[in-house]
Amino acid sequence: MTFDPTDPYVHVRGAREHNLKHVDIDVPRDAMVAFTGVSGSGKSSLAFGTLYAEAQRRYFESVAPYARRLLQQTGAPHVEEITGLPPAVALQQRRGAPSSRSTVGTLTTLSNLVRMLYSRAGTYPEGAERLEAESFSPNTTAGACPRCGGLGVDHDVAEDLMVPDTTLTIREGAIAAWPGAWQGKNLLRITKAVGIDVDTPWRDLAKDDRDWLLYTDEQPKVLIRRRGEPDDSTGRDYHGTFSSARRHVRHTLANTKSQMMRDKVLAFVRSTTCAACHGTGLQTESLRVTFGGLTIAEMNALSFTELVKVLRPVAELVEVDVATSTADSGERTEVAVRLCTDLLARVQVLLDLGLGYLSMGRVSTTLSPGETQRLRIATQLRSGLFGVVYVLDEPSAGLHPADAEPLLEVLEQLKASGNSLFVVEHDMDVVRRADWVVDLGPLAGEAGGQVLYSGPVDGLEAVEESATAAYLFGRAASIEGHDRDPQGWLHLRGVSRHNLVDLDVDVPLCVMTAVTGVSGSGKSTLVSQVLAELVRRHLGQAPDDAEDTEVHLDVDDAEGLESFNRLVRVDQRPIGRTPRSNLATYTGLFDAVRKLYAETAEARARGYSPGRFSFNVAEGRCETCQGEGFVEVELLFLPGTYAPCPTCHGARYDAATLEITYRDRSVADVLAMSVDEAATFLADVPSAARSLGTLQDVGLGYLRLGQPATELSGGEAQRIKLATELQRARRGHALYLLDEPTSGLHPADVALLLRQLHRLVDAGNTVVLVEHDLDTIASVDHVIDLGPGGGDEGGRVVATGTPREVSRATGSATAPYLARRLD
Ligand code: ADP
Ligand code: ADP
Ligand code: ZN
Ligand code: ZN
């Protein structure tokens, strides 16, 4: 098993990870290899689960002897032998949430260079000492602003939120942030007792009084005399303690266990820019140092396109010896030239990848998965590694065809510098560019896991049973359009957010609309933020998660919101964050199963309720693993890893519960079934059969019911949400918003998904998609194309109309691609 550099192939023998059926393949090194197949066919199990996992295992073995013990517990990949495998780097999407403190600058390591630049070559105030590079980072003790600890924000209550209507008097409830019931009355009495008029409109009260009521830290005790109060004949005198609205909000946030109470008071809190560091998170001394006239915070806020303009003049100073340097400025020294040249080269790659609209300071949690992956690819390109395998997960995901072009060039550069690229891919235009294709199938799960073809792309054409071949060589029928006419319009006027400035846009009702445009043009901002938030607020629906509550909307006018009676966002966010949730619990299907088991004669004889059959309830679950089926193994340096529970071996239940069977199967056996198997087993249980049917409709028949939410891909999570919707679908006027629903899906799965989405529209609903997939765009009723470019060069409606109309528009980046597809 030694590495033979003269043999240009990686040999895999007997791979059996997940559904792989004893796979033997040879794939070339120093080439771009595409792994294709329908969702669930086994692409990731081969590329990530086998090849990458094995490379990583060997790496750990070579650097860390204790790793052997770990790998025995979690299991090495199920494969007999792999030879010729170089070290690997996996660039996977959507897995692992980046920390909120990481930014584009830290992710790409550009921040290190920039801090060095300010430390060594910046212009300092007269007499100031040079600072260490780390003093320019808000994440270090040396650099952090002492007021906000480097976060750049203060969280505090705001008067306009606590008193939304200033024409009201205190008695009429001006202070919305006050508690209700007895406490509210108590505060009212105290206010009166301290001499503030509770019958004057809020806006006419003295500022001192208003501030005291809202913000004071004093908690005066006041004697309240109740005799003679008309509303309280039994009232006794008492000592009431005052507490300002801010104190009340802070106290609630610090003490309440109720999410409802938290949400309620959070509505009075606004995150404001830290007044000391103006949001930069940096201490004052660091902010006095400049380069090219900019502080490091200002440089971080520049888009890469603008940053280049600052760096280039310095990088081009070739006559280094004439460079001047005084004690307070190093901007024209050799160090400055070298650092700027290095930075410029790295930033150029980002521009090439179409990411010029991003800035170093952009927080990584606000990036799309595609943006994050491209940043990582760019960083790798500069790392100078060679002889490495890069295992990539759908690098073209989330990319407009115009953006995919430069990405492919970068991948080719990686290959040209002596690396191998193993790419799980669905975009046929990318697959065509590969040197080699490994096609898995024929179907998903148990019905997949075989290699249908492994060889140069052309050869795949002859493989009849390959779904990929059908799309790659144009044999598959294209998805049909419906040419529906809008039944009205939603008119948005004067929308401003991010790069959308005073935008007017019209969304047609009761049809399917695709919002298109290059990366950074403003699609997500328009659909997932502005549109979603407007409709959500109109309907008074609760926000999906905490992030959404911060969205500040700047919209002059919105007409037609009343057309919707429900808002549904079908996104790729996980259906649960712990292994305790799975598709059976999420869809409600498991309720039916538990009831079924509780109704068996034996369960009734023993007095087992449906709760007994939940692995989340103490009654029936395995005590060792508390119903998880796994126990966590903690290891130094490595994120927690899971090993099967030694007591129940993954069954999750205690022995007594497993004795209860229905048609010879225990409840754990049901969780181990695939959706397809369960559909047969539970065919005569109507409530279960309906859920299972909709899951099959969206192409998820291969998933196991008990597969933990944490193991599902974004595309699977999204389709589970869609199936859950379809199972309750009725005729209605819901607005469905989907952000790139086809990402991660094989064209055959895209066709399935679209059929279901069209069903929703036929039932009277409105569907709006953010989309790049040309087959999908060609099949919708209406297109809104944003652009023409990303960032400040985007944010406008470039073309709108039917796909055919948009394909003829001038100045649209989408039009030429769409025109080719429609021909
Ligand atoms: P693809 O990448 O082609 O979509 P996968 O390799 O992810 O397919 O999945 C192939 C099969 O293996 C599917 O039936 C899937 O449900 C199953 N599978 C994937 N991940 C796991 C896992 N962690 N544990 C058990 N089964 C899994
Ligand atoms: P698209 O969805 O078309 O790729 P986005 O709506 O994500 O585009 O982005 C449009 C513009 O808004 C870009 O310039 C992007 O950098 C900016 N932007 C997006 N999200 C944020 C954010 N959370 N903070 C600051 N700028 C953002
Ligand atoms: Zn601060
Ligand atoms: Zn257990």
Tab-separated table of N, CA and C and ligand atoms in Angstrom, residues 357-358 362 366 371 497-499 517-526 529 770 786 790-792, ligand 2:
chain	number	residue	atom	x	y	z
A	357	TYR	N	-17.237	42.220	-4.848
A	357	TYR	CA	-18.199	43.026	-4.088
A	357	TYR	C	-18.109	42.767	-2.584
A	358	LEU	N	-17.366	41.747	-2.168
A	358	LEU	CA	-17.234	41.480	-0.731
A	358	LEU	C	-16.145	42.361	-0.130
A	362	ARG	N	-16.646	41.715	6.198
A	362	ARG	CA	-17.954	41.055	6.160
A	362	ARG	C	-17.959	39.818	7.064
A	366	THR	N	-22.913	35.792	7.435
A	366	THR	CA	-23.832	36.400	6.472
A	366	THR	C	-23.498	35.994	5.034
A	371	GLU	N	-20.472	31.360	-1.544
A	371	GLU	CA	-19.452	32.390	-1.351
A	371	GLU	C	-18.347	31.869	-0.444
A	497	ARG	N	-32.144	48.273	0.874
A	497	ARG	CA	-31.460	47.397	1.817
A	497	ARG	C	-30.227	46.839	1.116
A	498	HIS	N	-29.092	46.789	1.852
A	498	HIS	CA	-27.820	46.396	1.235
A	498	HIS	C	-27.623	47.163	-0.071
A	499	ASN	N	-27.501	46.439	-1.184
A	499	ASN	CA	-27.242	47.150	-2.443
A	499	ASN	C	-28.526	47.525	-3.211
A	517	GLY	N	-29.873	36.464	-11.384
A	517	GLY	CA	-28.829	37.485	-11.387
A	517	GLY	C	-27.520	36.920	-10.866
A	518	VAL	N	-26.403	37.569	-11.192
A	518	VAL	CA	-25.100	37.079	-10.751
A	518	VAL	C	-25.000	37.157	-9.239
A	519	SER	N	-23.998	36.507	-8.695
A	519	SER	CA	-23.753	36.503	-7.268
A	519	SER	C	-23.598	37.935	-6.768
A	520	GLY	N	-24.255	38.271	-5.672
A	520	GLY	CA	-24.149	39.610	-5.105
A	520	GLY	C	-25.052	40.633	-5.746
A	521	SER	N	-25.923	40.218	-6.673
A	521	SER	CA	-26.778	41.196	-7.350
A	521	SER	C	-27.946	41.646	-6.470
A	522	GLY	N	-28.253	40.863	-5.422
A	522	GLY	CA	-29.297	41.285	-4.494
A	522	GLY	C	-30.502	40.359	-4.415
A	523	LYS	N	-30.388	39.164	-4.966
A	523	LYS	CA	-31.519	38.232	-5.000
A	523	LYS	C	-31.981	37.831	-3.605
A	524	SER	N	-31.018	37.380	-2.776
A	524	SER	CA	-31.404	36.936	-1.432
A	524	SER	C	-31.909	38.104	-0.610
A	525	THR	N	-31.291	39.240	-0.774
A	525	THR	CA	-31.733	40.418	-0.038
A	525	THR	C	-33.190	40.709	-0.371
A	526	LEU	N	-33.530	40.647	-1.644
A	526	LEU	CA	-34.893	40.948	-2.060
A	526	LEU	C	-35.883	39.876	-1.599
A	529	GLN	N	-35.060	38.374	2.496
A	529	GLN	CA	-35.148	39.375	3.558
A	529	GLN	C	-36.342	40.309	3.367
A	770	VAL	N	-35.319	31.879	-5.719
A	770	VAL	CA	-34.048	32.459	-6.136
A	770	VAL	C	-33.370	31.320	-6.882
A	786	LEU	N	-32.043	40.485	-11.688
A	786	LEU	CA	-31.371	41.594	-11.009
A	786	LEU	C	-29.949	41.734	-11.525
A	790	GLY	N	-22.561	42.574	-9.373
A	790	GLY	CA	-22.709	42.307	-7.948
A	790	GLY	C	-22.432	43.570	-7.150
A	791	GLY	N	-22.880	43.603	-5.899
A	791	GLY	CA	-22.622	44.736	-5.015
A	791	GLY	C	-23.175	46.024	-5.581
A	792	ASP	N	-22.364	47.082	-5.523
A	792	ASP	CA	-22.826	48.391	-6.001
A	792	ASP	C	-23.153	48.389	-7.488
B	2	ADP	P1	-27.315	37.498	-4.190
B	2	ADP	O1	-28.348	36.781	-3.390
B	2	ADP	O2	-27.804	37.986	-5.504
B	2	ADP	O3	-26.017	36.751	-4.309
B	2	ADP	P2	-27.189	39.240	-1.898
B	2	ADP	O4	-28.587	39.693	-1.718
B	2	ADP	O5	-26.674	38.155	-1.012
B	2	ADP	O6	-26.957	38.852	-3.430
B	2	ADP	O7	-26.199	40.466	-1.761
B	2	ADP	C1	-26.438	41.718	-2.386
B	2	ADP	C2	-25.450	42.740	-1.853
B	2	ADP	O8	-25.703	42.940	-0.470
B	2	ADP	C3	-23.986	42.321	-1.958
B	2	ADP	O9	-23.216	43.454	-2.206
B	2	ADP	C4	-23.685	41.776	-0.594
B	2	ADP	O10	-22.317	41.903	-0.299
B	2	ADP	C5	-24.553	42.653	0.286
B	2	ADP	N1	-24.966	41.931	1.494
B	2	ADP	C6	-25.684	40.786	1.559
B	2	ADP	N2	-25.880	40.406	2.830
B	2	ADP	C7	-25.262	41.320	3.600
B	2	ADP	C8	-25.082	41.491	4.994
B	2	ADP	N3	-25.614	40.634	5.864
B	2	ADP	N4	-24.363	42.537	5.403
B	2	ADP	C9	-23.835	43.412	4.529
B	2	ADP	N5	-23.977	43.317	3.217
B	2	ADP	C10	-24.679	42.294	2.734
